PDB file of N, CA and C in Angstrom:
ATOM      1  N   MET K  67       0.556  -1.036   0.108  1.00  0.00           N
ATOM      2  CA  MET K  67      -0.044   0.099   0.096  1.00  0.00           C
ATOM      3  C   MET K  67       1.045   1.141  -0.167  1.00  0.00           C
ATOM      4  N   ALA K  68       0.302   2.076  -0.815  1.00  0.00           N
ATOM      5  CA  ALA K  68       1.687   3.219  -0.896  1.00  0.00           C
ATOM      6  C   ALA K  68       1.267   4.156   0.362  1.00  0.00           C
ATOM      7  N   THR K  69       2.084   5.228   0.691  1.00  0.00           N
ATOM      8  CA  THR K  69       1.973   6.083   1.322  1.00  0.00           C
ATOM      9  C   THR K  69       1.640   7.612   0.704  1.00  0.00           C
ATOM     10  N   LYS K  70       0.785   7.965   1.245  1.00  0.00           N
ATOM     11  CA  LYS K  70       0.776   9.390   1.054  1.00  0.00           C
ATOM     12  C   LYS K  70       1.734  10.717   1.158  1.00  0.00           C
ATOM     13  N   PRO K  71       2.352  11.258   0.272  1.00  0.00           N
ATOM     14  CA  PRO K  71       3.611  12.209   0.863  1.00  0.00           C
ATOM     15  C   PRO K  71       2.576  13.067   2.097  1.00  0.00           C
ATOM     16  N   PHE K  72       3.885  13.343   2.806  1.00  0.00           N
ATOM     17  CA  PHE K  72       3.494  14.370   3.793  1.00  0.00           C
ATOM     18  C   PHE K  72       3.170  16.205   3.356  1.00  0.00           C
ATOM     19  N   LYS K  73       2.269  16.390   4.114  1.00  0.00           N
ATOM     20  CA  LYS K  73       2.097  17.496   3.299  1.00  0.00           C
ATOM     21  C   LYS K  73       1.435  18.561   4.590  1.00  0.00           C
ATOM     22  N   TYR K  74       2.300  19.393   5.322  1.00  0.00           N
ATOM     23  CA  TYR K  74       2.365  20.585   6.372  1.00  0.00           C
ATOM     24  C   TYR K  74       0.886  21.376   5.927  1.00  0.00           C
ATOM     25  N   GLN K  75       0.260  21.425   7.132  1.00  0.00           N
ATOM     26  CA  GLN K  75      -1.012  22.441   7.643  1.00  0.00           C
ATOM     27  C   GLN K  75      -0.984  22.376   8.925  1.00  0.00           C
ATOM     28  N   ASP K  76      -1.680  23.741   8.763  1.00  0.00           N
ATOM     29  CA  ASP K  76      -1.625  24.627  10.477  1.00  0.00           C
ATOM     30  C   ASP K  76      -2.588  24.107  10.717  1.00  0.00           C
ATOM     31  N   THR K  77      -2.689  23.244  12.290  1.00  0.00           N
ATOM     32  CA  THR K  77      -3.758  22.555  13.096  1.00  0.00           C
ATOM     33  C   THR K  77      -5.073  23.450  13.034  1.00  0.00           C
ATOM     34  N   PHE K  78      -4.330  24.515  13.885  1.00  0.00           N
ATOM     35  CA  PHE K  78      -5.786  25.279  14.073  1.00  0.00           C
ATOM     36  C   PHE K  78      -5.098  26.816  14.017  1.00  0.00           C
ATOM     37  N   PRO K  79      -5.514  27.311  12.702  1.00  0.00           N
ATOM     38  CA  PRO K  79      -5.257  28.456  12.443  1.00  0.00           C
ATOM     39  C   PRO K  79      -5.364  29.455  13.164  1.00  0.00           C
ATOM     40  N   LEU K  80      -5.047  30.628  13.623  1.00  0.00           N
ATOM     41  CA  LEU K  80      -5.063  31.174  14.729  1.00  0.00           C
ATOM     42  C   LEU K  80      -5.934  32.920  14.143  1.00  0.00           C
ATOM     43  N   SER K  81      -6.657  33.612  14.976  1.00  0.00           N
ATOM     44  CA  SER K  81      -7.101  34.457  14.277  1.00  0.00           C
ATOM     45  C   SER K  81      -7.543  35.617  15.777  1.00  0.00           C
ATOM     46  N   GLU K  82      -8.169  36.696  15.539  1.00  0.00           N
ATOM     47  CA  GLU K  82      -8.154  37.495  16.229  1.00  0.00           C
ATOM     48  C   GLU K  82      -8.757  37.069  17.363  1.00  0.00           C
ATOM     49  N   ASP K  83      -8.418  37.456  18.907  1.00  0.00           N
ATOM     50  CA  ASP K  83      -8.768  37.104  20.014  1.00  0.00           C
ATOM     51  C   ASP K  83      -9.891  37.611  20.668  1.00  0.00           C
ATOM     52  N   LYS K  84     -10.835  37.367  20.342  1.00  0.00           N
ATOM     53  CA  LYS K  84     -12.184  38.539  21.043  1.00  0.00           C
ATOM     54  C   LYS K  84     -12.983  37.547  22.309  1.00  0.00           C
ATOM     55  N   THR K  85     -12.273  36.900  22.969  1.00  0.00           N
ATOM     56  CA  THR K  85     -12.589  36.503  24.434  1.00  0.00           C
ATOM     57  C   THR K  85     -12.824  37.751  25.113  1.00  0.00           C
ATOM     58  N   GLU K  86     -13.722  37.628  25.724  1.00  0.00           N
ATOM     59  CA  GLU K  86     -13.844  38.928  27.127  1.00  0.00           C
ATOM     60  C   GLU K  86     -13.785  38.056  28.586  1.00  0.00           C
ATOM     61  N   TYR K  87     -12.110  39.160  28.255  1.00  0.00           N
ATOM     62  CA  TYR K  87     -11.611  38.581  30.487  1.00  0.00           C
ATOM     63  C   TYR K  87     -12.230  39.293  31.209  1.00  0.00           C
ATOM     64  N   TYR K  88     -12.207  38.817  32.385  1.00  0.00           N
ATOM     65  CA  TYR K  88     -12.133  39.716  33.467  1.00  0.00           C
ATOM     66  C   TYR K  88     -11.157  39.368  34.613  1.00  0.00           C
ATOM     67  N   LEU K  89     -11.031  40.552  35.450  1.00  0.00           N
ATOM     68  CA  LEU K  89      -9.761  40.336  36.472  1.00  0.00           C
ATOM     69  C   LEU K  89     -11.011  40.054  37.833  1.00  0.00           C
ATOM     70  N   LEU K  90     -10.155  39.081  38.114  1.00  0.00           N
ATOM     71  CA  LEU K  90     -10.611  38.376  39.340  1.00  0.00           C
ATOM     72  C   LEU K  90      -9.865  39.360  40.537  1.00  0.00           C
ATOM     73  N   THR K  91      -9.061  39.443  40.842  1.00  0.00           N
ATOM     74  CA  THR K  91      -8.125  39.967  41.781  1.00  0.00           C
ATOM     75  C   THR K  91      -6.670  40.430  41.507  1.00  0.00           C
ATOM     76  N   LYS K  92      -6.056  41.499  42.056  1.00  0.00           N
ATOM     77  CA  LYS K  92      -4.895  41.700  42.028  1.00  0.00           C
ATOM     78  C   LYS K  92      -3.997  41.337  43.049  1.00  0.00           C
ATOM     79  N   GLU K  93      -4.820  40.718  44.145  1.00  0.00           N
ATOM     80  CA  GLU K  93      -4.103  39.988  45.454  1.00  0.00           C
ATOM     81  C   GLU K  93      -3.375  38.686  44.792  1.00  0.00           C
ATOM     82  N   HIS K  94      -2.584  38.265  45.888  1.00  0.00           N
ATOM     83  CA  HIS K  94      -2.232  36.339  46.185  1.00  0.00           C
ATOM     84  C   HIS K  94      -1.136  36.206  45.152  1.00  0.00           C
ATOM     85  N   VAL K  95      -1.271  37.534  44.194  1.00  0.00           N
ATOM     86  CA  VAL K  95      -0.093  37.252  43.209  1.00  0.00           C
ATOM     87  C   VAL K  95       1.431  38.152  43.023  1.00  0.00           C
ATOM     88  N   SER K  96       2.652  37.797  43.019  1.00  0.00           N
ATOM     89  CA  SER K  96       3.688  38.884  42.788  1.00  0.00           C
ATOM     90  C   SER K  96       4.443  38.106  41.892  1.00  0.00           C
ATOM     91  N   THR K  97       5.812  38.990  41.722  1.00  0.00           N
ATOM     92  CA  THR K  97       6.847  38.288  41.597  1.00  0.00           C
ATOM     93  C   THR K  97       7.810  38.329  42.120  1.00  0.00           C
ATOM     94  N   THR K  98       9.339  37.294  41.885  1.00  0.00           N
ATOM     95  CA  THR K  98       9.924  36.496  42.599  1.00  0.00           C
ATOM     96  C   THR K  98      11.154  36.246  41.706  1.00  0.00           C
ATOM     97  N   GLU K  99      12.529  36.421  42.367  1.00  0.00           N
ATOM     98  CA  GLU K  99      13.804  35.746  41.645  1.00  0.00           C
ATOM     99  C   GLU K  99      14.068  34.830  42.011  1.00  0.00           C
ATOM    100  N   PHE K 100      14.365  33.926  40.821  1.00  0.00           N
ATOM    101  CA  PHE K 100      14.441  32.264  40.873  1.00  0.00           C
ATOM    102  C   PHE K 100      15.749  31.868  39.852  1.00  0.00           C
ATOM    103  N   GLU K 101      17.109  31.372  40.828  1.00  0.00           N
ATOM    104  CA  GLU K 101      18.151  31.288  39.323  1.00  0.00           C
ATOM    105  C   GLU K 101      18.157  32.530  38.457  1.00  0.00           C
ATOM    106  N   GLY K 102      18.093  33.723  39.400  1.00  0.00           N
ATOM    107  CA  GLY K 102      18.625  35.034  38.202  1.00  0.00           C
ATOM    108  C   GLY K 102      17.361  35.544  37.390  1.00  0.00           C
ATOM    109  N   LYS K 103      16.135  34.746  37.398  1.00  0.00           N
ATOM    110  CA  LYS K 103      15.006  35.019  36.390  1.00  0.00           C
ATOM    111  C   LYS K 103      14.006  35.213  37.228  1.00  0.00           C
ATOM    112  N   GLU K 104      13.323  36.392  36.565  1.00  0.00           N
ATOM    113  CA  GLU K 104      11.920  36.845  37.327  1.00  0.00           C
ATOM    114  C   GLU K 104      10.906  35.534  36.920  1.00  0.00           C
ATOM    115  N   MET K 105      10.764  35.066  38.338  1.00  0.00           N
ATOM    116  CA  MET K 105       9.237  34.392  38.217  1.00  0.00           C
ATOM    117  C   MET K 105       7.908  34.684  38.782  1.00  0.00           C
ATOM    118  N   LEU K 106       6.597  33.902  38.504  1.00  0.00           N
ATOM    119  CA  LEU K 106       5.601  34.771  39.255  1.00  0.00           C
ATOM    120  C   LEU K 106       5.250  33.550  40.167  1.00  0.00           C
ATOM    121  N   LYS K 107       4.971  34.100  41.254  1.00  0.00           N
ATOM    122  CA  LYS K 107       4.443  33.461  42.473  1.00  0.00           C
ATOM    123  C   LYS K 107       3.207  33.526  42.527  1.00  0.00           C
ATOM    124  N   ILE K 108       2.327  32.651  42.817  1.00  0.00           N
ATOM    125  CA  ILE K 108       0.759  32.416  42.823  1.00  0.00           C
ATOM    126  C   ILE K 108       0.652  31.958  44.026  1.00  0.00           C
ATOM    127  N   ALA K 109      -0.209  32.589  45.347  1.00  0.00           N
ATOM    128  CA  ALA K 109      -0.396  31.983  46.491  1.00  0.00           C
ATOM    129  C   ALA K 109      -1.858  31.050  46.537  1.00  0.00           C
ATOM    130  N   PRO K 110      -1.416  30.169  47.281  1.00  0.00           N
ATOM    131  CA  PRO K 110      -2.928  29.075  47.295  1.00  0.00           C
ATOM    132  C   PRO K 110      -3.967  29.589  47.563  1.00  0.00           C
ATOM    133  N   GLU K 111      -4.095  30.776  48.129  1.00  0.00           N
ATOM    134  CA  GLU K 111      -5.530  31.404  48.057  1.00  0.00           C
ATOM    135  C   GLU K 111      -5.851  32.192  46.500  1.00  0.00           C
ATOM    136  N   ALA K 112      -5.088  32.376  45.669  1.00  0.00           N
ATOM    137  CA  ALA K 112      -5.409  32.486  44.668  1.00  0.00           C
ATOM    138  C   ALA K 112      -6.356  31.477  44.085  1.00  0.00           C
ATOM    139  N   LEU K 113      -5.322  30.511  43.977  1.00  0.00           N
ATOM    140  CA  LEU K 113      -6.415  29.092  43.264  1.00  0.00           C
ATOM    141  C   LEU K 113      -7.420  28.688  43.724  1.00  0.00           C
ATOM    142  N   THR K 114      -7.529  28.681  45.170  1.00  0.00           N
ATOM    143  CA  THR K 114      -8.807  28.624  45.588  1.00  0.00           C
ATOM    144  C   THR K 114      -9.635  29.792  44.823  1.00  0.00           C
ATOM    145  N   LEU K 115      -9.402  30.919  45.066  1.00  0.00           N
ATOM    146  CA  LEU K 115     -10.688  31.777  44.433  1.00  0.00           C
ATOM    147  C   LEU K 115     -10.909  31.523  43.145  1.00  0.00           C
ATOM    148  N   LEU K 116      -9.742  31.361  42.256  1.00  0.00           N
ATOM    149  CA  LEU K 116      -9.944  30.656  40.822  1.00  0.00           C
ATOM    150  C   LEU K 116     -10.533  29.818  40.932  1.00  0.00           C
ATOM    151  N   THR K 117     -10.690  28.652  41.919  1.00  0.00           N
ATOM    152  CA  THR K 117     -11.450  27.720  41.697  1.00  0.00           C
ATOM    153  C   THR K 117     -13.060  27.905  41.888  1.00  0.00           C
ATOM    154  N   GLU K 118     -13.059  28.738  42.845  1.00  0.00           N
ATOM    155  CA  GLU K 118     -14.563  28.865  42.970  1.00  0.00           C
ATOM    156  C   GLU K 118     -14.898  30.044  42.106  1.00  0.00           C
ATOM    157  N   LYS K 119     -14.662  30.733  41.384  1.00  0.00           N
ATOM    158  CA  LYS K 119     -14.876  31.481  40.819  1.00  0.00           C
ATOM    159  C   LYS K 119     -15.317  30.671  39.025  1.00  0.00           C
ATOM    160  N   ALA K 120     -14.403  30.164  39.117  1.00  0.00           N
ATOM    161  CA  ALA K 120     -14.625  28.730  38.063  1.00  0.00           C
ATOM    162  C   ALA K 120     -16.009  27.868  37.876  1.00  0.00           C
ATOM    163  N   PHE K 121     -16.061  27.432  39.037  1.00  0.00           N
ATOM    164  CA  PHE K 121     -17.505  26.743  39.503  1.00  0.00           C
ATOM    165  C   PHE K 121     -18.612  27.794  39.230  1.00  0.00           C
ATOM    166  N   ARG K 122     -18.550  29.046  39.662  1.00  0.00           N
ATOM    167  CA  ARG K 122     -19.562  29.737  39.980  1.00  0.00           C
ATOM    168  C   ARG K 122     -19.678  29.944  37.949  1.00  0.00           C
ATOM    169  N   ASP K 123     -18.811  29.782  37.043  1.00  0.00           N
ATOM    170  CA  ASP K 123     -19.260  30.837  35.924  1.00  0.00           C
ATOM    171  C   ASP K 123     -19.440  29.581  35.432  1.00  0.00           C
ATOM    172  N   VAL K 124     -18.879  28.196  35.472  1.00  0.00           N
ATOM    173  CA  VAL K 124     -19.493  26.900  34.620  1.00  0.00           C
ATOM    174  C   VAL K 124     -20.747  26.689  35.296  1.00  0.00           C
ATOM    175  N   ASN K 125     -21.096  27.059  36.392  1.00  0.00           N
ATOM    176  CA  ASN K 125     -22.593  26.668  36.807  1.00  0.00           C
ATOM    177  C   ASN K 125     -23.947  27.926  36.314  1.00  0.00           C
ATOM    178  N   PHE K 126     -23.046  28.966  36.576  1.00  0.00           N
ATOM    179  CA  PHE K 126     -24.289  30.116  35.626  1.00  0.00           C
ATOM    180  C   PHE K 126     -24.328  30.520  34.683  1.00  0.00           C
ATOM    181  N   LEU K 127     -23.125  30.721  34.341  1.00  0.00           N
ATOM    182  CA  LEU K 127     -22.884  30.651  32.412  1.00  0.00           C
ATOM    183  C   LEU K 127     -23.049  29.813  31.481  1.00  0.00           C
ATOM    184  N   LEU K 128     -23.091  28.906  31.819  1.00  0.00           N
ATOM    185  CA  LEU K 128     -23.016  27.669  30.350  1.00  0.00           C
ATOM    186  C   LEU K 128     -24.478  26.865  31.161  1.00  0.00           C
ATOM    187  N   ARG K 129     -24.982  27.431  31.762  1.00  0.00           N
ATOM    188  CA  ARG K 129     -26.255  26.551  32.226  1.00  0.00           C
ATOM    189  C   ARG K 129     -27.217  26.861  30.859  1.00  0.00           C
ATOM    190  N   PRO K 130     -27.822  25.970  29.858  1.00  0.00           N
ATOM    191  CA  PRO K 130     -28.627  26.393  28.994  1.00  0.00           C
ATOM    192  C   PRO K 130     -30.088  27.704  29.246  1.00  0.00           C
ATOM    193  N   ASP K 131     -30.720  27.742  30.541  1.00  0.00           N
ATOM    194  CA  ASP K 131     -31.545  28.473  30.933  1.00  0.00           C
ATOM    195  C   ASP K 131     -30.789  30.249  30.559  1.00  0.00           C
ATOM    196  N   HIS K 132     -29.835  29.962  30.814  1.00  0.00           N
ATOM    197  CA  HIS K 132     -29.120  31.452  31.120  1.00  0.00           C
ATOM    198  C   HIS K 132     -28.338  31.913  29.657  1.00  0.00           C
ATOM    199  N   GLN K 133     -28.709  31.068  28.709  1.00  0.00           N
ATOM    200  CA  GLN K 133     -28.105  31.230  27.355  1.00  0.00           C
ATOM    201  C   GLN K 133     -29.466  31.605  26.776  1.00  0.00           C
ATOM    202  N   ALA K 134     -30.501  31.604  26.929  1.00  0.00           N
ATOM    203  CA  ALA K 134     -31.351  32.326  26.043  1.00  0.00           C
ATOM    204  C   ALA K 134     -31.619  33.907  25.935  1.00  0.00           C
TER     205      ALA K 134
END
């Protein structure tokens, strides 16, 4: 059986990002130095807050009753 020649194709061509984002908080996030490089430092409270907001958004915004 003959194998088709490989032809490169972008998997998901990118377009303009029209996603609407919102700021949860400016707290619990900072930067720090690690091995001479600046790193983002996330406090556990930030992950807790993010999780709570994500569950709320999924339960409220993605329910069919709210999409009408």
